[in-house]
mmCIF file of C-alpha atoms in Angstrom:
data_model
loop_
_atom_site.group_PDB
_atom_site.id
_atom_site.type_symbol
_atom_site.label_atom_id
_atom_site.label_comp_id
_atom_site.label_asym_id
_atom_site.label_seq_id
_atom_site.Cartn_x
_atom_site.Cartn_y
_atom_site.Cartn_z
ATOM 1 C CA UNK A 4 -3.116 11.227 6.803
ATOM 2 C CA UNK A 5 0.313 12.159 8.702
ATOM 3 C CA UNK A 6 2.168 10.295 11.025
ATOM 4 C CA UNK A 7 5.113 11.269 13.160
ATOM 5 C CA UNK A 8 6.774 7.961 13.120
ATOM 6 C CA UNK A 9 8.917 7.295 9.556
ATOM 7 C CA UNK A 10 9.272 4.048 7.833
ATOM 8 C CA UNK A 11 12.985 2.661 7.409
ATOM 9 C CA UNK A 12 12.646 -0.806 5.580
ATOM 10 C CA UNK A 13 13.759 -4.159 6.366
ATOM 11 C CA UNK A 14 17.836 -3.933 4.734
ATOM 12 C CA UNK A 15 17.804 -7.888 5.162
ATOM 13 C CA UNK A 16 14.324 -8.048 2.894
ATOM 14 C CA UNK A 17 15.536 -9.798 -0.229
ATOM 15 C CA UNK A 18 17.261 -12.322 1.993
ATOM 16 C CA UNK A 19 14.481 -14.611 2.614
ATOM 17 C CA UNK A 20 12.151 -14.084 -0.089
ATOM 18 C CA UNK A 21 11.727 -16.398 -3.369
ATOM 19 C CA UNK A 22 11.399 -15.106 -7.256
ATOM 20 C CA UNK A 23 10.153 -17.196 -10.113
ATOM 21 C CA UNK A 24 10.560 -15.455 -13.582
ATOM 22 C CA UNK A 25 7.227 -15.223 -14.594
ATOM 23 C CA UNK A 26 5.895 -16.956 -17.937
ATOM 24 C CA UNK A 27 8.525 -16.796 -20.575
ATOM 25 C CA UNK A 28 9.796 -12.873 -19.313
ATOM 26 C CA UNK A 29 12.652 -11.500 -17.645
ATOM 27 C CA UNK A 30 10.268 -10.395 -14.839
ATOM 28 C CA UNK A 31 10.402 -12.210 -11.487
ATOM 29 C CA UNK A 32 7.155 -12.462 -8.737
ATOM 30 C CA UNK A 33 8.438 -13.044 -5.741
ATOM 31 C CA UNK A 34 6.586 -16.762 -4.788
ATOM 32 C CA UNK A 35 4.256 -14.944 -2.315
ATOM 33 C CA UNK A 36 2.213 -11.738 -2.868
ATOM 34 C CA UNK A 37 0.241 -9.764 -1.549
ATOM 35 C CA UNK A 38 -3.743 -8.849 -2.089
ATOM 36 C CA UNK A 39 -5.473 -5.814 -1.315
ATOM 37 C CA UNK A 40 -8.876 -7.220 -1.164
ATOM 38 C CA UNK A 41 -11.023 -8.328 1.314
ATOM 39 C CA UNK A 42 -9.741 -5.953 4.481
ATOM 40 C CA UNK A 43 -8.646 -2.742 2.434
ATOM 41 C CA UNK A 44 -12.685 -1.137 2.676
ATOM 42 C CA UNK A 45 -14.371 1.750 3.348
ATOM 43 C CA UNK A 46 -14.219 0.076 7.154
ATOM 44 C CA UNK A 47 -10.552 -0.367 7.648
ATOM 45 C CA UNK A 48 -8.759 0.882 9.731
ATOM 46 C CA UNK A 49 -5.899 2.631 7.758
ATOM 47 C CA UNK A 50 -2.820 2.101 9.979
ATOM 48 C CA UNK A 51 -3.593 -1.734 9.832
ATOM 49 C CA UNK A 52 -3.720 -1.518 6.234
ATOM 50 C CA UNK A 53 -0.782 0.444 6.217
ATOM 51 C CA UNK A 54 1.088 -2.254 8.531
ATOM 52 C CA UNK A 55 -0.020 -5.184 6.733
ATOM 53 C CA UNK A 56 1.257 -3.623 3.125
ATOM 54 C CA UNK A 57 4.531 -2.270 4.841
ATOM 55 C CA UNK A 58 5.257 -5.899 6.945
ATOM 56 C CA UNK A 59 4.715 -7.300 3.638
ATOM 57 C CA UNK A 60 7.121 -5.516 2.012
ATOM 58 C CA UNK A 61 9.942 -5.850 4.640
ATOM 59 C CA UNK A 62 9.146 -9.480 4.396
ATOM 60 C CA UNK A 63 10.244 -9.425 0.269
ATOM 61 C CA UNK A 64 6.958 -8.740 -0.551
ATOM 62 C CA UNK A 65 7.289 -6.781 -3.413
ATOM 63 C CA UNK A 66 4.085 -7.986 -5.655
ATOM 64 C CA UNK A 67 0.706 -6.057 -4.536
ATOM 65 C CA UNK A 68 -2.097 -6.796 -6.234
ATOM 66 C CA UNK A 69 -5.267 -4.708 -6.978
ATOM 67 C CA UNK A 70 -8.686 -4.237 -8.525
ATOM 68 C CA UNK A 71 -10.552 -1.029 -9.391
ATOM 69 C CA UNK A 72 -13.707 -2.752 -7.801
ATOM 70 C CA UNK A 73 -11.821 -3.777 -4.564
ATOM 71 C CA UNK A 74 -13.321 -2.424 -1.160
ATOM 72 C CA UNK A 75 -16.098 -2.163 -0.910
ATOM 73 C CA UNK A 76 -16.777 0.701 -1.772
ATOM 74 C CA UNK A 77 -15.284 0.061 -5.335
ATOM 75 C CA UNK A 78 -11.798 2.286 -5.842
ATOM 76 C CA UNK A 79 -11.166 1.959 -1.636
ATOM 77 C CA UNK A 80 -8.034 -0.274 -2.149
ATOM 78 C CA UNK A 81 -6.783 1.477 -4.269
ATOM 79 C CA UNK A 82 -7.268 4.814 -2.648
ATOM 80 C CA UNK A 83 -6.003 3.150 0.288
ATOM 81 C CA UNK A 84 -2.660 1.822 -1.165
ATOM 82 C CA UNK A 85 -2.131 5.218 -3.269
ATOM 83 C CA UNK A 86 -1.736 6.712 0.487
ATOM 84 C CA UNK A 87 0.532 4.286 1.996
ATOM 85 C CA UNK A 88 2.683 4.798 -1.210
ATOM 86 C CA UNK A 89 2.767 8.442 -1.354
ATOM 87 C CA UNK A 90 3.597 8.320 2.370
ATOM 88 C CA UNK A 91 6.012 5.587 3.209
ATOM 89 C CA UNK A 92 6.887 3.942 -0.240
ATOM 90 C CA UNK A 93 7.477 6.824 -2.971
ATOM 91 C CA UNK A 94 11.076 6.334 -3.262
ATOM 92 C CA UNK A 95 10.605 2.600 -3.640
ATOM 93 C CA UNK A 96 8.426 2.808 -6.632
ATOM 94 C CA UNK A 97 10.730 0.918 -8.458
ATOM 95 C CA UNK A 98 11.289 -2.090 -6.291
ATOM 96 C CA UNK A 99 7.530 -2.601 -6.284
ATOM 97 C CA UNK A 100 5.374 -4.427 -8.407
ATOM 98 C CA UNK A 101 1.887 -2.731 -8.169
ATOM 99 C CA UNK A 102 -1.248 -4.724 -10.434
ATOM 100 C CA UNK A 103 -4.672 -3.434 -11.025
ATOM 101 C CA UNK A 104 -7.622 -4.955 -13.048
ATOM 102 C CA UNK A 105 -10.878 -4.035 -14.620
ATOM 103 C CA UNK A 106 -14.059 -5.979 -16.025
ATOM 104 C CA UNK A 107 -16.344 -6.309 -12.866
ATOM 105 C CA UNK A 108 -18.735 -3.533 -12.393
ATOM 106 C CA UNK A 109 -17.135 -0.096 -11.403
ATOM 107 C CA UNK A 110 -20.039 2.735 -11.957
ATOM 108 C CA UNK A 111 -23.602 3.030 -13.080
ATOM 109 C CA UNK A 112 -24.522 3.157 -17.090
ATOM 110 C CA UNK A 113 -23.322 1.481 -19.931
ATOM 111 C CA UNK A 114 -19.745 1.867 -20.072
ATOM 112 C CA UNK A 115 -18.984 0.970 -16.426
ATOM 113 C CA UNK A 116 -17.934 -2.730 -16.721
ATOM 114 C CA UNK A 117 -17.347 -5.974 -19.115
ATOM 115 C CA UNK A 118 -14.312 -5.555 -21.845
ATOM 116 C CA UNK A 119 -14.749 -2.434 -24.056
ATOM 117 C CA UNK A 120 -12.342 -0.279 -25.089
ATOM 118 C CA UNK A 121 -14.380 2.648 -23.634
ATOM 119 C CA UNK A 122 -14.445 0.560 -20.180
ATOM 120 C CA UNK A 123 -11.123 -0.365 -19.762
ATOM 121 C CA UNK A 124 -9.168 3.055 -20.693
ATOM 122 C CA UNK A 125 -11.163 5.111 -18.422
ATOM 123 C CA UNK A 126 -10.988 2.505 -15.708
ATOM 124 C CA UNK A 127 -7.342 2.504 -15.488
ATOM 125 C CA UNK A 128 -7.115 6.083 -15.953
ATOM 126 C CA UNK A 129 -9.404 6.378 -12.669
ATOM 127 C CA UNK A 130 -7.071 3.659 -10.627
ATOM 128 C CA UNK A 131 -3.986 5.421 -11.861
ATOM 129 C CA UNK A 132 -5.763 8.682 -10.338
ATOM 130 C CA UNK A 133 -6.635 6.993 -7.280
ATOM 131 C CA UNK A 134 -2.783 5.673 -6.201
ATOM 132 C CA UNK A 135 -1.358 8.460 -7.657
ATOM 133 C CA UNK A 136 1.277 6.487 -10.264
ATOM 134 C CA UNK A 137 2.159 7.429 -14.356
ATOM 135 C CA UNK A 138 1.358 3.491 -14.555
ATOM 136 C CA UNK A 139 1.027 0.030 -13.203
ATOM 137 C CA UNK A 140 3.233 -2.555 -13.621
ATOM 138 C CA UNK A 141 0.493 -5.131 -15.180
ATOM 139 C CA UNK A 142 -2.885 -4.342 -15.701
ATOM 140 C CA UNK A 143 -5.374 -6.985 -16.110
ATOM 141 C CA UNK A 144 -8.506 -7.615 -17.801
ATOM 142 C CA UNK A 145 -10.481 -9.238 -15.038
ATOM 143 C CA UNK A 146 -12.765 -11.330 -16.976
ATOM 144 C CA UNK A 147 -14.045 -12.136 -19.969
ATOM 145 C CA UNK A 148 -16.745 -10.722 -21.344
ATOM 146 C CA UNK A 149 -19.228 -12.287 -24.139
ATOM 147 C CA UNK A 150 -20.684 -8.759 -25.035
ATOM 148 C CA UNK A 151 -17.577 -7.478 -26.176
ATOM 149 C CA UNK A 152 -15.317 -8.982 -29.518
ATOM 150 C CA UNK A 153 -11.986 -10.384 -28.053
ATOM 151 C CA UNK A 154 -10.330 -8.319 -30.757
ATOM 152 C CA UNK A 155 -11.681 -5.084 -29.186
ATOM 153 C CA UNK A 156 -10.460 -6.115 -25.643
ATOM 154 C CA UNK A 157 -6.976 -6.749 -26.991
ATOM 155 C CA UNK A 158 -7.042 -3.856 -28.826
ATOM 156 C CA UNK A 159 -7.538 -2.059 -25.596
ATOM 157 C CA UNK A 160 -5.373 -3.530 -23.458
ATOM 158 C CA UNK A 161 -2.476 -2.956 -26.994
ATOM 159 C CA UNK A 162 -3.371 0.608 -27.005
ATOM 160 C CA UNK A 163 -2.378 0.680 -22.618
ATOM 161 C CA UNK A 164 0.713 -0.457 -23.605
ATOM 162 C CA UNK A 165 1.458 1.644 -26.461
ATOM 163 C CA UNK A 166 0.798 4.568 -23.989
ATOM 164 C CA UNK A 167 2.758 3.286 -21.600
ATOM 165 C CA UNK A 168 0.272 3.105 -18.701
ATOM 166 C CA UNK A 169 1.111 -0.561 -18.078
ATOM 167 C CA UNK A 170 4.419 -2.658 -18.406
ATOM 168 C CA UNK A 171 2.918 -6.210 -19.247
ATOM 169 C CA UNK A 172 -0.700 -7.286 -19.701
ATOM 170 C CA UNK A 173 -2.939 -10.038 -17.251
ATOM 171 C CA UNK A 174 -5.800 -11.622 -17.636
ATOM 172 C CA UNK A 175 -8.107 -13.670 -14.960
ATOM 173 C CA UNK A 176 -11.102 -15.648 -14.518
ATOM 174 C CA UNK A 177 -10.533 -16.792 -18.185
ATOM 175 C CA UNK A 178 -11.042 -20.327 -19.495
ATOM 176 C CA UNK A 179 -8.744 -22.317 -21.805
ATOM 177 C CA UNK A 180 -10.378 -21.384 -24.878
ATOM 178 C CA UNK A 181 -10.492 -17.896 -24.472
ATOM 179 C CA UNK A 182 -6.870 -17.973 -22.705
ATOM 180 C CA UNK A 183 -5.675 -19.036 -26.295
ATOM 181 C CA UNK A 184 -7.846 -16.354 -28.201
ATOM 182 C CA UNK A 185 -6.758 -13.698 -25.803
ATOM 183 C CA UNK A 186 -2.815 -14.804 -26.607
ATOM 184 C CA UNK A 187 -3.968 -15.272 -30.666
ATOM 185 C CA UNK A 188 -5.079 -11.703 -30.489
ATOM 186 C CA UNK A 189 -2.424 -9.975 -28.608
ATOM 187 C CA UNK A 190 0.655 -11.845 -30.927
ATOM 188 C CA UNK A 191 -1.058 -10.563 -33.719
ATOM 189 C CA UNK A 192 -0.615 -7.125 -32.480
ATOM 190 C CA UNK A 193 3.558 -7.945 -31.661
ATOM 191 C CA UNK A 194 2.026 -8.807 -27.603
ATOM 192 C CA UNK A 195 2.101 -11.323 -25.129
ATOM 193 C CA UNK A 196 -0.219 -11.838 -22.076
ATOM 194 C CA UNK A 197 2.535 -11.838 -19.800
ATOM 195 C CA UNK A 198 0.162 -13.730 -16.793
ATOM 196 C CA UNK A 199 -3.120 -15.446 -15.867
ATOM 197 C CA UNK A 200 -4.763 -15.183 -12.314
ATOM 198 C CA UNK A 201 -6.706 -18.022 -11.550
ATOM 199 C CA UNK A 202 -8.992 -19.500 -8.119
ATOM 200 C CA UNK A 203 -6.936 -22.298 -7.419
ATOM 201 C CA UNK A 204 -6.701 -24.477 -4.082
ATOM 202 C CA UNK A 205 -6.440 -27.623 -2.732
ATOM 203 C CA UNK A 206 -10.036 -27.790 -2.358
ATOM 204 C CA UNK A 207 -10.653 -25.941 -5.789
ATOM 205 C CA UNK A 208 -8.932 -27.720 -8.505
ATOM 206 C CA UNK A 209 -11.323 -26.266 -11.334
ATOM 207 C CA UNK A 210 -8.808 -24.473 -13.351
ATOM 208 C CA UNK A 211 -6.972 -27.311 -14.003
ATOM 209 C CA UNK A 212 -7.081 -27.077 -17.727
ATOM 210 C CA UNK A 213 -6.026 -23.222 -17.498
ATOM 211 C CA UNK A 214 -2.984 -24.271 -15.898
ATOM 212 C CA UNK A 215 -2.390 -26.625 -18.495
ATOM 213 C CA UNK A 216 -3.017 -24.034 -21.132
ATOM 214 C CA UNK A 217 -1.329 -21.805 -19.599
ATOM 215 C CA UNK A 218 2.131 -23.184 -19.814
ATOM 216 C CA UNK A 219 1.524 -24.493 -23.351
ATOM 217 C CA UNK A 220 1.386 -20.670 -23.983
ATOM 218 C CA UNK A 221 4.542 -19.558 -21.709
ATOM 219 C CA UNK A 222 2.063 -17.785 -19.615
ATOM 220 C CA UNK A 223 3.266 -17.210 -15.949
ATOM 221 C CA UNK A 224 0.130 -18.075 -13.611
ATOM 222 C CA UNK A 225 -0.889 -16.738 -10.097
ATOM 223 C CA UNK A 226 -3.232 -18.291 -7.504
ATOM 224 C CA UNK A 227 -5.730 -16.248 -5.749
ATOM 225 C CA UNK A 228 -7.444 -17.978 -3.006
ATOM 226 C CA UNK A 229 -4.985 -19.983 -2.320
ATOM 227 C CA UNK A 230 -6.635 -21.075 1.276
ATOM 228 C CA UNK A 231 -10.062 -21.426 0.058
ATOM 229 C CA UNK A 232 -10.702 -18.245 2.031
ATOM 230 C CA UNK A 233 -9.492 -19.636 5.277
ATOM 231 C CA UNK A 234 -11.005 -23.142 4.835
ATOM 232 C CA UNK A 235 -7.344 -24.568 4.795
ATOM 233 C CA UNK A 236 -6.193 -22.852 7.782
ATOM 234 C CA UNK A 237 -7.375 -24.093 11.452
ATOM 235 C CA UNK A 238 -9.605 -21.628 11.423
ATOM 236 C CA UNK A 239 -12.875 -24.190 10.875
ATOM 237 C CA UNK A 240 -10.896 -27.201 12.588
ATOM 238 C CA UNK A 241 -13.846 -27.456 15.607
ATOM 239 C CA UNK A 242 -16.860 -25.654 13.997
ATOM 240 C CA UNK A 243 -17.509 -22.057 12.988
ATOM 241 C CA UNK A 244 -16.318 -19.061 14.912
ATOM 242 C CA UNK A 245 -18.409 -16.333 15.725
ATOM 243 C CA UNK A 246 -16.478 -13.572 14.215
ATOM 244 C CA UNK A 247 -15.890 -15.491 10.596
ATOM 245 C CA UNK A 248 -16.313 -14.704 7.246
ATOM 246 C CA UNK A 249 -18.145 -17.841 7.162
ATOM 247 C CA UNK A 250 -20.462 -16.863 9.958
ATOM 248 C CA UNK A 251 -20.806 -13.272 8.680
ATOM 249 C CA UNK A 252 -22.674 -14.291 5.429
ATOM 250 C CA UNK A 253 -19.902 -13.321 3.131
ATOM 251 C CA UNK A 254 -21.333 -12.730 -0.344
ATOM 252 C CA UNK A 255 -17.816 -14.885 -1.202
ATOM 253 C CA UNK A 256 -18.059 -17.413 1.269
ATOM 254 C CA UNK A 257 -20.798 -18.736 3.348
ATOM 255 C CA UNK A 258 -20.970 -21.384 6.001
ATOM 256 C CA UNK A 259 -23.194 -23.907 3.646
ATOM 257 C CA UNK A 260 -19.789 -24.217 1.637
ATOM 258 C CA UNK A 261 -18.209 -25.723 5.083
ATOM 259 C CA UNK A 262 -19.752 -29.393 4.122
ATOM 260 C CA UNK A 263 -18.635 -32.043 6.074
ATOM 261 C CA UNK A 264 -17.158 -33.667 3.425
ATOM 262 C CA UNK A 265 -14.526 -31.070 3.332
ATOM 263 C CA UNK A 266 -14.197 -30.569 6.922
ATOM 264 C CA UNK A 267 -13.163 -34.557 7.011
ATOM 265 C CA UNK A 268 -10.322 -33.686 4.343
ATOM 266 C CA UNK A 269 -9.421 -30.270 5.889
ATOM 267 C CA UNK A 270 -8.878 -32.002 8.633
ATOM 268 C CA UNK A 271 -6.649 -35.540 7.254
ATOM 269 C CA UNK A 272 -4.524 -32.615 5.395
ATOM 270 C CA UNK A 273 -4.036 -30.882 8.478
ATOM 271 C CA UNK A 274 -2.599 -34.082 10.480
ATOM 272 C CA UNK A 275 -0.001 -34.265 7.312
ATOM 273 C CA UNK A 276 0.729 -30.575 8.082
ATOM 274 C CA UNK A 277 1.456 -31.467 11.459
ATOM 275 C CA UNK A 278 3.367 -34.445 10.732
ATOM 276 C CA UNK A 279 5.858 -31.793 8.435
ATOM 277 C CA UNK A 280 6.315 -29.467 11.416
ATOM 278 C CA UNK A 281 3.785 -26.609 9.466
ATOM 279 C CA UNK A 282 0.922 -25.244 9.719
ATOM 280 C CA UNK A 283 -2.165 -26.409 7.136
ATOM 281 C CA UNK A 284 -1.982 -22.924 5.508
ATOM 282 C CA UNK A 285 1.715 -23.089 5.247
ATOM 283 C CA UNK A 286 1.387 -26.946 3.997
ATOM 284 C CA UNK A 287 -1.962 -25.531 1.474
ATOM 285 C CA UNK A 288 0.696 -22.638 -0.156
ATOM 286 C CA UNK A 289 3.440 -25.402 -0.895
ATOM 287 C CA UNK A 290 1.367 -27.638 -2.513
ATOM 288 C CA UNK A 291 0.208 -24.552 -4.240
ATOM 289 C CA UNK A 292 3.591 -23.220 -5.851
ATOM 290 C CA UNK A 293 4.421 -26.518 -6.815
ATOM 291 C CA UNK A 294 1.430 -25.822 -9.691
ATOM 292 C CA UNK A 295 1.617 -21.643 -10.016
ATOM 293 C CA UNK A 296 4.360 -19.185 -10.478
ATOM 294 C CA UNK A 297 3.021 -17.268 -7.199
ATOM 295 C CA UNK A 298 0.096 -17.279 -4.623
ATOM 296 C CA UNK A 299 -1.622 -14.153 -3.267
ATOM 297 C CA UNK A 300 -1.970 -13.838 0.221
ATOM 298 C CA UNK A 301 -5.226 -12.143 2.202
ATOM 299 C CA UNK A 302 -5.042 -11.293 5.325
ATOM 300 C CA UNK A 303 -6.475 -8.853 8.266
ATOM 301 C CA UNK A 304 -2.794 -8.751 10.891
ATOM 302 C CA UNK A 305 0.296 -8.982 10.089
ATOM 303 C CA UNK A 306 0.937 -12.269 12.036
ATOM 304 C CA UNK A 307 -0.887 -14.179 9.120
ATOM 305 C CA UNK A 308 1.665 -12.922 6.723
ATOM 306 C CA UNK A 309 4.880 -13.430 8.840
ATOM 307 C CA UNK A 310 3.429 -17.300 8.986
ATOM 308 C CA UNK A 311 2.578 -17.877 5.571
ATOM 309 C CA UNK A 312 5.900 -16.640 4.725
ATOM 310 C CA UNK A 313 7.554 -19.394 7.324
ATOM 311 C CA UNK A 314 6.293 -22.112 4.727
ATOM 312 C CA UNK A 315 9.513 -20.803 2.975
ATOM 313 C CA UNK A 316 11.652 -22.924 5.495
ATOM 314 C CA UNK A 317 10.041 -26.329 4.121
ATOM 315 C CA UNK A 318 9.151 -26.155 0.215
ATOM 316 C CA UNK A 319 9.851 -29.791 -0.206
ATOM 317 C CA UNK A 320 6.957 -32.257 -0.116
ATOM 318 C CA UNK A 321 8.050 -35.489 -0.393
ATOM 319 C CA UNK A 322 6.521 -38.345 -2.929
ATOM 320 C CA UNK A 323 4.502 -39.891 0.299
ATOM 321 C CA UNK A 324 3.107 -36.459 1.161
ATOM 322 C CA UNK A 325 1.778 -35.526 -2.421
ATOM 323 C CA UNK A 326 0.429 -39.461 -2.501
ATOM 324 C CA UNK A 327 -1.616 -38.963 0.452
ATOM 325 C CA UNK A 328 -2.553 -35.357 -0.065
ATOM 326 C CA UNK A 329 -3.962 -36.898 -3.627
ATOM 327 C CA UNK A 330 -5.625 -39.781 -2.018
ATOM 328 C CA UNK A 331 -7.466 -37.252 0.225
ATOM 329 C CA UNK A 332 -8.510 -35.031 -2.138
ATOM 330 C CA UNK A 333 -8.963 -37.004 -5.215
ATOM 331 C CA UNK A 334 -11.648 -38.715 -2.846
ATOM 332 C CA UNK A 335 -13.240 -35.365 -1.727
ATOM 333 C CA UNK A 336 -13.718 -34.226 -5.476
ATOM 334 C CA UNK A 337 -15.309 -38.178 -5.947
ATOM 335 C CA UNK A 338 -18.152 -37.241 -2.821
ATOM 336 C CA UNK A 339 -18.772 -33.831 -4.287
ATOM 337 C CA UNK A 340 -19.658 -35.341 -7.452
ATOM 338 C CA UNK A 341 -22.198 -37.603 -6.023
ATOM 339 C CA UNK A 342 -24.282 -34.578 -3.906
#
């Protein structure tokens, strides 16, 4: 695809824009970045998708994050992003940080998902294909798998490295215990597991102990879902609209996880919000990166991303604010328990 108009980025990009070294590296994430999941499909329409990842960047942006399974269909995203690279951002390969994973499934037969070595090589050697790079900045195993000895996964993700195809290895949807295996394995082999990508929310506290493991390891830690897929927006604030995820029967999100249990807190955390001058989903990304190095942003325009990014103008919550933010949701996790 060809357009006419050329893209001159923001010069005044880096001037807003937050890094955290990640971990215990030299590398810094800039506190917001950016996900190419959800509304980079076979659907899209590219010159959104090519707005949203170019805004992003001119905001600071510099962190995009993929999977070889994102789309659907699996490999879109990435096919996707490949093109808005070799178009627009070629010459600032080295500004960008660019993440892909693998463990979900990718292809029919045997080999086409979970933690082999098999799996994993050829999957990264198809995403490198796909967006058109020698290698990704981090490449992440994107679950763990019970099939598959931990030794063989690290040995995978050691050999990556050794090639070069990938700077620093991830790892996601692990738990504590295998966090600490994965780290075991990859220091025995002169490695370190550089980040973990974890569901974490206001309204999704689950990984608690991750985080906590985490940082006993000097592993830097990223948030995905960091709204509870719009939940901690205003988006649900009177009921559910029409043209929702919720409403569409998402196999991710569904209305029957809108109880009104949550709505209540959704909508106590929102008055706080309010009270601070922000929106909920600047408020919900705060509170967020006061727990993880970084939080990944979704979104579908490029309005979403220019007001997430305003949360940057308030980071400080105040010992009131976190008191009555814990009061709400301490409670909410208390009436979950009981349904």
């Amino acid at each position: 695809m060809k357009y006419t108009e050329s893209y001159e980025p923001n010069r005044k990009r880096y001037e807003t824009m937050q890094y955290r070294f990640c971990g215990a590296s030299g590398l810094k994430l800039p506190v917001m970045s950016f996900g190419l999941w959800h509304n980079f499909n076979i659907t899209s329409s590219y010159e959104n998708c090519r707005k949203l990842v170019l805004g992003a960047f001119d905001l600071g942006i510099t962190h995009f994050d993929l999977a070889n399974n994102y789309g659907p269909v699996p490999g879109t995203s990435e096919q996707i992003f490949g093109e808005i690279l070799k178009q627009d951002l070629r010459e600032h390969r080295d500004e960008l940080l660019i993440t892909t994973k693998a463990g979900y499934d990718m292809w029919e037969g045997p080999y086409g998902s979970g933690g082999s070595k098999k799996y994993l090589i050829s999957s990264l050697d198809q995403s490198l294909q796909r967006m058109g790079l020698d290698y990704v900045d981090i490449f992440y195993h994107h679950r763990p798998d019970a099939e598959t000895p931990i030794e063989e996964t690290a040995e995978a993700l050691e050999q990556i490295i050794r090639q070069g195809k990938a700077l620093y290895i991830g790892i996601s949807n692990y738990g504590p215990e295998d966090t600490e295996r994965m780290e075991k394995e990859l220091k025995r082999r002169n490695l370190h597991c550089l980040i973990h990508q974890v569901r974490y929310s206001m309204l999704d506290q689950s990984n608690r102990e991750v985080l906590k493991k985490a940082k006993e390891l000097s592993i830097g830690t990223i948030a995905f879902c960091p709204l509870a897929q719009g939940l901690l927006t205003d988006k649900y604030l009177n009921g559910i609209p029409e043209n929702s995820r919720a409403a569409s029967g998402s196999k991710f999100f569904d209305k029957n996880k809108i109880t009104p249990e949550k709505l209540e807190a959704v909508r106590m955390l929102n008055q706080i919000a309010l009270n601070r001058g922000q929106s909920l989903a600047q408020m919900a990304l705060i509170w967020n990166l006061q727990k993880n190095t970084s939080v990944i942003l979704g979104a579908s325009r490029l309005e979403q991303i220019h007001e997430n990014v305003r949360a940057l103008d308030n980071m400080q919550l105040t010992e009131q604010e976190l008191s009555q933010m814990n009061v709400i949701l301490s409670n909410l996790e208390e009436k979950e328990k009981k349904v």
